[in-house]
mmCIF file of C-alpha atoms in Angstrom:
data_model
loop_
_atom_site.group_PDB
_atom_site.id
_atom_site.type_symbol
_atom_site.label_atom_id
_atom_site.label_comp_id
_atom_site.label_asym_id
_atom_site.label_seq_id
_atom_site.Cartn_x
_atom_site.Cartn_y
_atom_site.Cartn_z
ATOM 1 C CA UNK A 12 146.388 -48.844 -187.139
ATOM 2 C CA UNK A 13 147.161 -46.910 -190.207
ATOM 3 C CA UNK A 14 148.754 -43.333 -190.007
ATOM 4 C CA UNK A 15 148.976 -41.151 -193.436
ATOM 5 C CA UNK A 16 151.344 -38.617 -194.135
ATOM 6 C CA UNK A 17 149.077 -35.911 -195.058
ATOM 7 C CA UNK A 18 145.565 -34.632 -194.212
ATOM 8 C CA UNK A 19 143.187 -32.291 -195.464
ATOM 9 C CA UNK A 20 141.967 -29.261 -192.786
ATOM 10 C CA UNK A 21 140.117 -26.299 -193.398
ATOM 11 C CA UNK A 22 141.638 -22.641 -192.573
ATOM 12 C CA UNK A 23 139.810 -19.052 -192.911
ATOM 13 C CA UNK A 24 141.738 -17.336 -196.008
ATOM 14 C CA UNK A 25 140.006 -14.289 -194.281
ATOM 15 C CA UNK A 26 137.892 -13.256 -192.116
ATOM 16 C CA UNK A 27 134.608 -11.820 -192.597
ATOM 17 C CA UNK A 28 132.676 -14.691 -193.877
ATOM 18 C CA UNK A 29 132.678 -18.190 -193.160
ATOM 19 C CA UNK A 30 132.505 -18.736 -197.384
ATOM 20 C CA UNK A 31 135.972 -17.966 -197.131
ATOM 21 C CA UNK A 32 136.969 -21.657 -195.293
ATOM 22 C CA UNK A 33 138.880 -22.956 -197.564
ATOM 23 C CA UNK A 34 140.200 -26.640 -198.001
ATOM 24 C CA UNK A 35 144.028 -27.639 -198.269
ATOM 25 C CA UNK A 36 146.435 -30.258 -197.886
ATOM 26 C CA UNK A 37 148.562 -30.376 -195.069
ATOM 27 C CA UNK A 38 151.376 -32.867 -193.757
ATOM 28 C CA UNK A 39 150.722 -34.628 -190.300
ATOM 29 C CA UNK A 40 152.413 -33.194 -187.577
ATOM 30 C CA UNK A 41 154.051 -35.925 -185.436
ATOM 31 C CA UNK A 42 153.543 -35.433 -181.813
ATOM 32 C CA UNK A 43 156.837 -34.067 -179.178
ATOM 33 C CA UNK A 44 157.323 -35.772 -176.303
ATOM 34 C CA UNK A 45 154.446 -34.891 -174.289
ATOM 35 C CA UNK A 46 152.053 -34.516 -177.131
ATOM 36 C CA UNK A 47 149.415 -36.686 -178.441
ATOM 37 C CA UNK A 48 148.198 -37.538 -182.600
ATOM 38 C CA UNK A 49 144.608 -37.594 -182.559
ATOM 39 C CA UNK A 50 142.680 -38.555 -184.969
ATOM 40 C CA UNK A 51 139.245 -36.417 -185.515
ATOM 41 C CA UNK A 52 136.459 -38.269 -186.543
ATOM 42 C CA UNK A 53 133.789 -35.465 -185.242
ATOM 43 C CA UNK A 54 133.812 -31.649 -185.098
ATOM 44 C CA UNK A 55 130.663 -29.764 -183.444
ATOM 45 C CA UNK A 56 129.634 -26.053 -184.432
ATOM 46 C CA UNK A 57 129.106 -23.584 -181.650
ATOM 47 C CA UNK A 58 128.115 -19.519 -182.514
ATOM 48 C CA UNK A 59 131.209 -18.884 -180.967
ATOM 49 C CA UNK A 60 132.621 -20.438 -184.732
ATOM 50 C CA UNK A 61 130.078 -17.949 -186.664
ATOM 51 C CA UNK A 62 131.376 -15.045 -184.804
ATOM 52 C CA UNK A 63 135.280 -15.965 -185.388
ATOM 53 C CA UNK A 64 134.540 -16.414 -188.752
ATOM 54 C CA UNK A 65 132.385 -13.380 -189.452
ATOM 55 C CA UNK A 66 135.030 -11.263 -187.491
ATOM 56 C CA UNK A 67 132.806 -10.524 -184.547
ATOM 57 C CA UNK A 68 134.672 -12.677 -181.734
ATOM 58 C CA UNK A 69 136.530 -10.436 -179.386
ATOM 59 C CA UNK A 70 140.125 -12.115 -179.943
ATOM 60 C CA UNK A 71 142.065 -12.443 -182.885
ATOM 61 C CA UNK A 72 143.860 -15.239 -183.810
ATOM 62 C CA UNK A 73 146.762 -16.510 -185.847
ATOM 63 C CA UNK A 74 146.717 -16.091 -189.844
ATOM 64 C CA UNK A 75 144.709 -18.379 -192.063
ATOM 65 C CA UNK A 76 143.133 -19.719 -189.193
ATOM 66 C CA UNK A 77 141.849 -23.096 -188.695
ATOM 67 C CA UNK A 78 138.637 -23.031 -186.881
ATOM 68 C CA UNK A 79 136.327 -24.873 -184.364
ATOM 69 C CA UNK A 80 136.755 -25.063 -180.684
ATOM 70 C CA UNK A 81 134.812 -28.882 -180.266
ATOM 71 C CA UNK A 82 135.924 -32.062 -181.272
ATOM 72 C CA UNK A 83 136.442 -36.065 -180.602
ATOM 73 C CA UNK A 84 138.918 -38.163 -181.902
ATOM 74 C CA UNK A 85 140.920 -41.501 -181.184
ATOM 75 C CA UNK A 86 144.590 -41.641 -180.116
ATOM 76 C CA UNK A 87 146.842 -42.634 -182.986
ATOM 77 C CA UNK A 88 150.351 -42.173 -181.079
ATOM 78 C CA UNK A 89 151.877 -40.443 -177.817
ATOM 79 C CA UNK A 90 155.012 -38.957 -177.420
ATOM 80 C CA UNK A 91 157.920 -40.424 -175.394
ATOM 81 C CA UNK A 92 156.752 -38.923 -172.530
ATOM 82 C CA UNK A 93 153.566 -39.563 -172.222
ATOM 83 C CA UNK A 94 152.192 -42.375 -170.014
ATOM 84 C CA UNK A 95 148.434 -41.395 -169.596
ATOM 85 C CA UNK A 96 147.415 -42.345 -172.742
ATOM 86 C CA UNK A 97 147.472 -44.938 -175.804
ATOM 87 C CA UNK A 98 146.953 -45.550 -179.342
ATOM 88 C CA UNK A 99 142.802 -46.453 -179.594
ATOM 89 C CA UNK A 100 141.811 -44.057 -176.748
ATOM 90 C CA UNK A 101 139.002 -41.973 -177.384
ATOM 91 C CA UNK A 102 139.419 -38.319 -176.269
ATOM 92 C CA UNK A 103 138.159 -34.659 -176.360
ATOM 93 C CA UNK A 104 140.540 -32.022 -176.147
ATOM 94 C CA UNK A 105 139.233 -29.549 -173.259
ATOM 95 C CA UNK A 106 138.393 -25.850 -175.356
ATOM 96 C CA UNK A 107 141.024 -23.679 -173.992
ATOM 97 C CA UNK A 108 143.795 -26.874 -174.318
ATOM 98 C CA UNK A 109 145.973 -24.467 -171.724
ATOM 99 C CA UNK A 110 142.958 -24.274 -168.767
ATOM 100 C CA UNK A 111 143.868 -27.213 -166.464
ATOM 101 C CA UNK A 112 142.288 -26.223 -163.010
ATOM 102 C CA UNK A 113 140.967 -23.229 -161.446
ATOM 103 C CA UNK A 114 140.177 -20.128 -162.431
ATOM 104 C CA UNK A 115 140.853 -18.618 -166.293
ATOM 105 C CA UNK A 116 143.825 -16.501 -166.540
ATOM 106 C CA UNK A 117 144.758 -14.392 -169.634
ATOM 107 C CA UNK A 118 147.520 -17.249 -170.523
ATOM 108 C CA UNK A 119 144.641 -19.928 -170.543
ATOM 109 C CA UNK A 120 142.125 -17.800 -172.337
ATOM 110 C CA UNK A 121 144.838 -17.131 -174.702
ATOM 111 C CA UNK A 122 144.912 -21.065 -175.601
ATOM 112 C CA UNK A 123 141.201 -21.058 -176.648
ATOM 113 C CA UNK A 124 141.135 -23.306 -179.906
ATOM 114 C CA UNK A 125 139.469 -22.465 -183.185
ATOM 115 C CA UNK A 126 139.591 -18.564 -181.850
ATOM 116 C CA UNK A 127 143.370 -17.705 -179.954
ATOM 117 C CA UNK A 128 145.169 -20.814 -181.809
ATOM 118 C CA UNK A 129 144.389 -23.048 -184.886
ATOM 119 C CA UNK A 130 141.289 -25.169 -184.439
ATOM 120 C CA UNK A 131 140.119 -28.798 -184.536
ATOM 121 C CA UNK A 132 138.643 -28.374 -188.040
ATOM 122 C CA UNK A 133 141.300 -31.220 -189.297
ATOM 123 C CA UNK A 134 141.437 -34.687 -189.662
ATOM 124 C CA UNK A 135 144.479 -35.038 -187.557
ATOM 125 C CA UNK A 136 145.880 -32.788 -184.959
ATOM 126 C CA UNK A 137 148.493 -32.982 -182.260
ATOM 127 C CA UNK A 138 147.538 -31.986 -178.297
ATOM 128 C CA UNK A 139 149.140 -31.408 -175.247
ATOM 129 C CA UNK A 140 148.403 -34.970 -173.240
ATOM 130 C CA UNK A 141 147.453 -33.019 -170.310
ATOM 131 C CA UNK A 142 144.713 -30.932 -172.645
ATOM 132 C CA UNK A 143 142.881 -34.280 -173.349
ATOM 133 C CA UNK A 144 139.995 -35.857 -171.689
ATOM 134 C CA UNK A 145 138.662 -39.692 -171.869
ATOM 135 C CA UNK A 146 134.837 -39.721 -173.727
ATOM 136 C CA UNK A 147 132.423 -41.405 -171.571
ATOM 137 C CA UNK A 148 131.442 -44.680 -172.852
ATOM 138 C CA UNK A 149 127.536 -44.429 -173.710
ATOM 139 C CA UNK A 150 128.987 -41.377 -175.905
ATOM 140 C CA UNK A 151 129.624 -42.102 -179.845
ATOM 141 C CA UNK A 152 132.343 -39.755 -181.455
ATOM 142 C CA UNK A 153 129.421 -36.996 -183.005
ATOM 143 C CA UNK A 154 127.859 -37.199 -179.412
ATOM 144 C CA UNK A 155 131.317 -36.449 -177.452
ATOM 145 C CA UNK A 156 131.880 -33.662 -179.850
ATOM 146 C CA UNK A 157 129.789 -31.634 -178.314
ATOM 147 C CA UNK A 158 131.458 -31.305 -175.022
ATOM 148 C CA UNK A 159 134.244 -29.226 -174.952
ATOM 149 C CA UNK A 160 132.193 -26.024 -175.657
ATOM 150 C CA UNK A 161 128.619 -26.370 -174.825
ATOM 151 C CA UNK A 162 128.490 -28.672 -172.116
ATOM 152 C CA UNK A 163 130.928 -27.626 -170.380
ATOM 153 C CA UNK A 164 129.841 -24.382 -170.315
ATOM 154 C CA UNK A 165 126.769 -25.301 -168.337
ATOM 155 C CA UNK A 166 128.407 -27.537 -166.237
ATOM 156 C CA UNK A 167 130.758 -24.225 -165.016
ATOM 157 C CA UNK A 168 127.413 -22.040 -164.856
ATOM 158 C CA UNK A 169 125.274 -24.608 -162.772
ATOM 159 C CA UNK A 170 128.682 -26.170 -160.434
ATOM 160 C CA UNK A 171 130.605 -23.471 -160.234
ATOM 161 C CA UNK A 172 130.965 -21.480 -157.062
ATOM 162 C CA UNK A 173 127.415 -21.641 -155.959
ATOM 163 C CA UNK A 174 126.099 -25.119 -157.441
ATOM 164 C CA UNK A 175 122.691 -26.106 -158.107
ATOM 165 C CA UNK A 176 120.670 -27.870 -155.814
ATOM 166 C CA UNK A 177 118.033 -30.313 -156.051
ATOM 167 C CA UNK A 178 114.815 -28.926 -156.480
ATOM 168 C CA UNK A 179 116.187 -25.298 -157.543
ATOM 169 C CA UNK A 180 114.525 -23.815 -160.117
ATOM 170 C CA UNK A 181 116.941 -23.165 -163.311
ATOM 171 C CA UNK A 182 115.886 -20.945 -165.927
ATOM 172 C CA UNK A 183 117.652 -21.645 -169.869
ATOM 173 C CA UNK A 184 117.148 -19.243 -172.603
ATOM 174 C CA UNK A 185 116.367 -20.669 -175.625
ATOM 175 C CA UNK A 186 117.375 -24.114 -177.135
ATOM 176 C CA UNK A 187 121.390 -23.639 -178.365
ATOM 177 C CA UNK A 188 123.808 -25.996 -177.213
ATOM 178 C CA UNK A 189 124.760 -24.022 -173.811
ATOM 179 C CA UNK A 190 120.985 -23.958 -172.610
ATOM 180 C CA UNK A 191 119.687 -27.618 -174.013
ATOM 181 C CA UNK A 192 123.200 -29.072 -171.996
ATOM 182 C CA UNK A 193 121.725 -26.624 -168.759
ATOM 183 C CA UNK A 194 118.587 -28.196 -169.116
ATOM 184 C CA UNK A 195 120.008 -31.986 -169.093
ATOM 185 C CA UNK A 196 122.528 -31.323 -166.171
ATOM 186 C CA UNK A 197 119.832 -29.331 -163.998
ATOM 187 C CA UNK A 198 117.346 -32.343 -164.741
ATOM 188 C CA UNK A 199 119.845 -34.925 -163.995
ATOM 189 C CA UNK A 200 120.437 -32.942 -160.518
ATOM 190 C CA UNK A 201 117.315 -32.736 -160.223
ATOM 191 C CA UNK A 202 116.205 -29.510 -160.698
ATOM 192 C CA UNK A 203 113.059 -27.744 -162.031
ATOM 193 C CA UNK A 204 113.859 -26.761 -165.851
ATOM 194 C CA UNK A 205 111.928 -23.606 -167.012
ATOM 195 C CA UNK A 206 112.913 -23.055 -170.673
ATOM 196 C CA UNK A 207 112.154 -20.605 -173.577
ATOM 197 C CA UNK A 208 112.554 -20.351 -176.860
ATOM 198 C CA UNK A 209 110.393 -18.496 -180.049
ATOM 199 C CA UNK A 210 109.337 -21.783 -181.784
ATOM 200 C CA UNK A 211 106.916 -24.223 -179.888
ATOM 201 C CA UNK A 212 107.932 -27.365 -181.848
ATOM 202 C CA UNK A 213 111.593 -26.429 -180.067
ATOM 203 C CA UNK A 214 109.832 -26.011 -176.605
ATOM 204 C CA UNK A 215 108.304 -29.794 -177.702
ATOM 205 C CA UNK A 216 112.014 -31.108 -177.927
ATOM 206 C CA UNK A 217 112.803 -29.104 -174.560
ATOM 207 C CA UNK A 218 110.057 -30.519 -172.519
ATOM 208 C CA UNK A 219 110.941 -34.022 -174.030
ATOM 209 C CA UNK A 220 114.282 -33.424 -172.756
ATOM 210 C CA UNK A 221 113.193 -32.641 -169.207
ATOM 211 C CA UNK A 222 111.820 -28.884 -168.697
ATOM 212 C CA UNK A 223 108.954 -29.168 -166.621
ATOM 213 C CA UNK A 224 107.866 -25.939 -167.295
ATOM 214 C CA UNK A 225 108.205 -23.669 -171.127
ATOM 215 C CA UNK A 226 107.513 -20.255 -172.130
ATOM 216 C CA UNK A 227 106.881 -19.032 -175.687
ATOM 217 C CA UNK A 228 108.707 -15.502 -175.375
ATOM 218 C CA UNK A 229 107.235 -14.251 -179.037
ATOM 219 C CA UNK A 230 103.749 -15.267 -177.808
ATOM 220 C CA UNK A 231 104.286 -14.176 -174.127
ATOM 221 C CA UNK A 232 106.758 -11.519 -174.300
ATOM 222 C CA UNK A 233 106.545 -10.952 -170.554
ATOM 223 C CA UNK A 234 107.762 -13.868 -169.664
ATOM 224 C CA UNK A 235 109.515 -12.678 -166.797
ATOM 225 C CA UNK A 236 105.922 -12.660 -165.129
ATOM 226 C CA UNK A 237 105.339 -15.969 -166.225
ATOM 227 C CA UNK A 238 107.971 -17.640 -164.874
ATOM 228 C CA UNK A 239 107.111 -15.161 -161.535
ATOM 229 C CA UNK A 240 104.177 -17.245 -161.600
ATOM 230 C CA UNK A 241 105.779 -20.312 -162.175
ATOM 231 C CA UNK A 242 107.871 -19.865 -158.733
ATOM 232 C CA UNK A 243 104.941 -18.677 -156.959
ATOM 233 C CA UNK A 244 106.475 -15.537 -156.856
ATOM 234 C CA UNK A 245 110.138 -16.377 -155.267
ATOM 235 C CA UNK A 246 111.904 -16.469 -158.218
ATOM 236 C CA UNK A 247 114.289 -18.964 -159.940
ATOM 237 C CA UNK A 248 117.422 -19.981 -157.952
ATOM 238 C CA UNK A 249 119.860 -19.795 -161.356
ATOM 239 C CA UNK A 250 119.715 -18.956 -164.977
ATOM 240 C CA UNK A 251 121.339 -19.727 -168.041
ATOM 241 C CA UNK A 252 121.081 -16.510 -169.698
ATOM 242 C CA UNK A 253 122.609 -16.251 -173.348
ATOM 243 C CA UNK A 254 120.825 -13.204 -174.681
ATOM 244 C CA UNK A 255 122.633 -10.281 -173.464
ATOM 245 C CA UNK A 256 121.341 -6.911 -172.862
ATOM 246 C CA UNK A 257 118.305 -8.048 -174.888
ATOM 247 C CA UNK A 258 117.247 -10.520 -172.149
ATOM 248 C CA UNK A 259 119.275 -9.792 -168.998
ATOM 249 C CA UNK A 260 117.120 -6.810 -167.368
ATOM 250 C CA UNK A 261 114.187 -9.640 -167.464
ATOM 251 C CA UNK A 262 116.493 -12.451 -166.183
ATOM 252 C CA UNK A 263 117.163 -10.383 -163.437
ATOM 253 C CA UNK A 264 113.535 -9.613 -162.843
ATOM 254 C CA UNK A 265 112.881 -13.817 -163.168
ATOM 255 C CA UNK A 266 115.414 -14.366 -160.310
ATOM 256 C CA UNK A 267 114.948 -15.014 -156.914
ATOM 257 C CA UNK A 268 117.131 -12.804 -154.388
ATOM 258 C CA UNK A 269 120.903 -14.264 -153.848
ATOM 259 C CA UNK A 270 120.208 -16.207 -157.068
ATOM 260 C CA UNK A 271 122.719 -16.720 -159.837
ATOM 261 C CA UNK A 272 122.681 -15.518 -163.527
ATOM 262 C CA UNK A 273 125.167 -17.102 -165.181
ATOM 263 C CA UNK A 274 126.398 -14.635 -168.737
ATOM 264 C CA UNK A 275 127.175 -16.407 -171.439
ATOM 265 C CA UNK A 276 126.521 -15.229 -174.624
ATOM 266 C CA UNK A 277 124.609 -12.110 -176.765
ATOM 267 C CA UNK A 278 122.424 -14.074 -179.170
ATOM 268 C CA UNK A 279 119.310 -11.883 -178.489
ATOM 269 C CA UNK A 280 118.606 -9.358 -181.507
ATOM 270 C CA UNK A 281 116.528 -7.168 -179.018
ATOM 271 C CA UNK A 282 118.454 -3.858 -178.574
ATOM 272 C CA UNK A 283 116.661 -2.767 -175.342
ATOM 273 C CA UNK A 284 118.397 -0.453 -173.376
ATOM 274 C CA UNK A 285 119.689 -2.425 -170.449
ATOM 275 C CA UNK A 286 118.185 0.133 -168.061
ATOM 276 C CA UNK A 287 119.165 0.517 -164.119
ATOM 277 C CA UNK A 288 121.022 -3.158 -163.951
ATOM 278 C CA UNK A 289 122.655 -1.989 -161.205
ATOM 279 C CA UNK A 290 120.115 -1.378 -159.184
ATOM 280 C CA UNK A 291 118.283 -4.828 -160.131
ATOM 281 C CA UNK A 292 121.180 -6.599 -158.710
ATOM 282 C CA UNK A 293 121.836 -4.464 -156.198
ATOM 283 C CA UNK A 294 117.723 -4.745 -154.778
ATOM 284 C CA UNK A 295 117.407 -8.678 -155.730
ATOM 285 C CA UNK A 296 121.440 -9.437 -154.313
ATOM 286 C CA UNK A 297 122.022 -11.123 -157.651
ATOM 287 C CA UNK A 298 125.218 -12.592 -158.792
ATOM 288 C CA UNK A 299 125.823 -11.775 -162.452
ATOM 289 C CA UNK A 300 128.662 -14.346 -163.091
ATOM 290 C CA UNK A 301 130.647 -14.528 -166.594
ATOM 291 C CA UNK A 302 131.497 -18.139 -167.832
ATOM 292 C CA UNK A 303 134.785 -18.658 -169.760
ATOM 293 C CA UNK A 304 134.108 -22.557 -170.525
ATOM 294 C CA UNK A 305 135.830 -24.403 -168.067
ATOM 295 C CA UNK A 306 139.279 -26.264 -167.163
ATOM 296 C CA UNK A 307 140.324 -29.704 -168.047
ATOM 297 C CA UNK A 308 139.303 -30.619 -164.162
ATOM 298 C CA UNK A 309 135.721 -29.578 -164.560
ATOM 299 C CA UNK A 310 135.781 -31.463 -168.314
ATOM 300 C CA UNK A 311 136.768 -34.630 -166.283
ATOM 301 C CA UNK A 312 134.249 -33.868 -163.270
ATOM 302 C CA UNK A 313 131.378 -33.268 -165.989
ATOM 303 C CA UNK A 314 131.785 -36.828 -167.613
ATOM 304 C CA UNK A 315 131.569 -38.514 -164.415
ATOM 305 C CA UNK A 316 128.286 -36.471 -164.224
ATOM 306 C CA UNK A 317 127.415 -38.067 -167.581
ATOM 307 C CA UNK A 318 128.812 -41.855 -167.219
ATOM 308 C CA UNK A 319 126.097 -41.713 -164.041
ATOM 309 C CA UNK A 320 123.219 -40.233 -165.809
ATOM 310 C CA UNK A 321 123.463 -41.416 -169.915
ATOM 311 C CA UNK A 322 120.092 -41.179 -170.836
ATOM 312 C CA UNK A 323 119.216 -37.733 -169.484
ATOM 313 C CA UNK A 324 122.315 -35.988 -170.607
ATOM 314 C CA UNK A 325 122.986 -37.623 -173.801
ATOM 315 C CA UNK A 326 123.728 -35.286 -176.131
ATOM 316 C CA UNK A 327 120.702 -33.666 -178.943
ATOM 317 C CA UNK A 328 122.545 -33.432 -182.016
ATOM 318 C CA UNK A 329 119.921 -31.476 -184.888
ATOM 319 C CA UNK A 330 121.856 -32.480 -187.879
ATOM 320 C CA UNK A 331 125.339 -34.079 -188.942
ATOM 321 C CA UNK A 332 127.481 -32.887 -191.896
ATOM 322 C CA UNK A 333 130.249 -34.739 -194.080
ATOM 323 C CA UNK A 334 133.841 -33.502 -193.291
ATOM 324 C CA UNK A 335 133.363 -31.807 -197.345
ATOM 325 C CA UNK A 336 130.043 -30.011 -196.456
ATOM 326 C CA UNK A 337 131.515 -27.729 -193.858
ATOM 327 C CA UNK A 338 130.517 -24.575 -195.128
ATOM 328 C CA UNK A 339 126.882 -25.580 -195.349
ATOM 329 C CA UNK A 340 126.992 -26.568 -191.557
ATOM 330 C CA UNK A 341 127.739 -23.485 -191.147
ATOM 331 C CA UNK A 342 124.947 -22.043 -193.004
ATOM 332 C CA UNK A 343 122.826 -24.512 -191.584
ATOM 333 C CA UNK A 344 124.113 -23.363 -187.909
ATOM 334 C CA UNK A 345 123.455 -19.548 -189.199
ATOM 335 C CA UNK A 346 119.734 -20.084 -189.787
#
């Protein structure tokens, strides 16, 4: 199996704009004794990657930064130490390559790729061993790609502390890669999938995947009641809430009381004032839980999730980009 010398990889000369990734040359790095050569045949955008870029992510990184969080690869050498893997594996590197188990600490948040340290946006790149996870099998390379972020994300939100159950109702905002991944793992557990989103041809691709029940929020902009209605009234048991204050004083209104609203992002462009929250959670007994991805354990639990349900959680990719058309991915990703 062939190794070059160098590789090409893409670094932010600055941030502000993602125009500014810019292409060089760089010699391969070969891997210390408990480090791992992988070679990246797929990277997968996240927003996360638009807001490092655009200066908007709440870390800071190193200089001329080389971005993206999410990739899959194949082995092409170990260290002298390492005994878990070999040359031909096929791996994802888990998103923070310093979160093995448990909880997030500021040292593992601080080892968040693409964002804290350089990125996967390279052909090759060395890895911890113990950062690295095996791809399920059913999974091609663009597929697994989308893991590290997204998916496990979801998989955090929905079996975390309080897991779904069958039968629970799970509510996902919109279709991004956090609340399509909710939707498969709730469906595969089976769960009842209420989704949203402002475009009905994405609710089509939604119910395909599994919702049971979707909400146009432009053309039912009280969709809180709706899904009120949905639940007969009780209320959903979790939900996958990635709009921010524009959305949360309504997720909290949608949820059942003890449920679970798991934060995750600040997509929505509504700038509502988020109003008494307090007392929402307080009166309904909600749990407003943060996600910070997940550990390398979780990673490894979530394929095993995967291997025994392929169809159902296989991965919807929208679109895939040659290594040399990054910056329109990104663009593409933007609108």
């Amino acid at each position: 199996m062939a190794i070059y010398n160098s590789a090409r990889e893409y670094y932010l000369s600055k941030i502000g704009s993602y125009d500014n990734l810019t292409l060089r040359t760089k010699e391969i790095e070969q891997p210390k004794a408990n480090e791992v050569l992988v070679k990246v045949h797929a990277v997968s955008l996240n927003y996360r990657d638009l807001l490092v870029a655009t200066g908007r992510y709440l870390a800071s990184g190193p200089t001329n930064l080389v971005p993206c969080s999410d990739m899959a690869g194949e082995v092409m050498s170990v260290g002298e130490d390492v005994k878990d893997w070999k040359v031909g594996d096929r791996v994802c590197a888990n998103f923070a390559i310093g979160h093995l188990h448990g909880d997030p600490t500021a040292a593992t948040i601080a080892t968040g790729l693409g964002g804290q340290v350089h990125g996967v946006l390279t052909e090759y790149r060395t890895f911890p061993a113990n950062s690295l996870v095996s791809i399920p099998r059913s999974l091609s390379y663009e597929e697994a790609s989308t893991l590290p972020c997204a998916a496990l994300t979801a998989y955090n939100a929905l079996h975390g502390p309080v897991p779904m159950k069958a039968g629970d109702y799970v509510l996902v905002l919109g279709t991004g890669g956090v609340s399509i991944f909710g939707l498969q793992l709730a469906v595969a557990a089976g769960a009842v999938v209420i989704a949203t989103s402002s475009s009905d041809e994405k609710l089509k691709i939604a119910s395909k995947l599994g919702a049971k029940h979707v909400i146009n929020y432009k053309t039912q902009p009280n969709w809180e009641q709706e899904v009120m209605k949905i639940t007969n009234g009780a209320g959903v048991d979790h939900v996958i809430e990635v709009g921010g204050q524009g959305t949360l004083p309504k997720s909290i209104q949608s949820t059942r009381p003890g449920g679970q609203i798991h934060i995750i992002g600040f997509v929505s462009q509504d700038t509502t004032d988020a109003g008494s929250l307090v007392v929402g959670c307080i009166k309904g007994a909600i749990t407003l839980r943060g996600i910070q991805i997940g550990s390398r354990a979780q990673f490894v639990d979530m394929n095993r999730l995967i291997a025994a349900h392929p169809i159902v959680t296989r991965p919807y990719i929208d679109r895939v980009f040659p290594f040399e058309k990054a910056k329109e991915a990104y663009s593409y990703l933007e609108s």
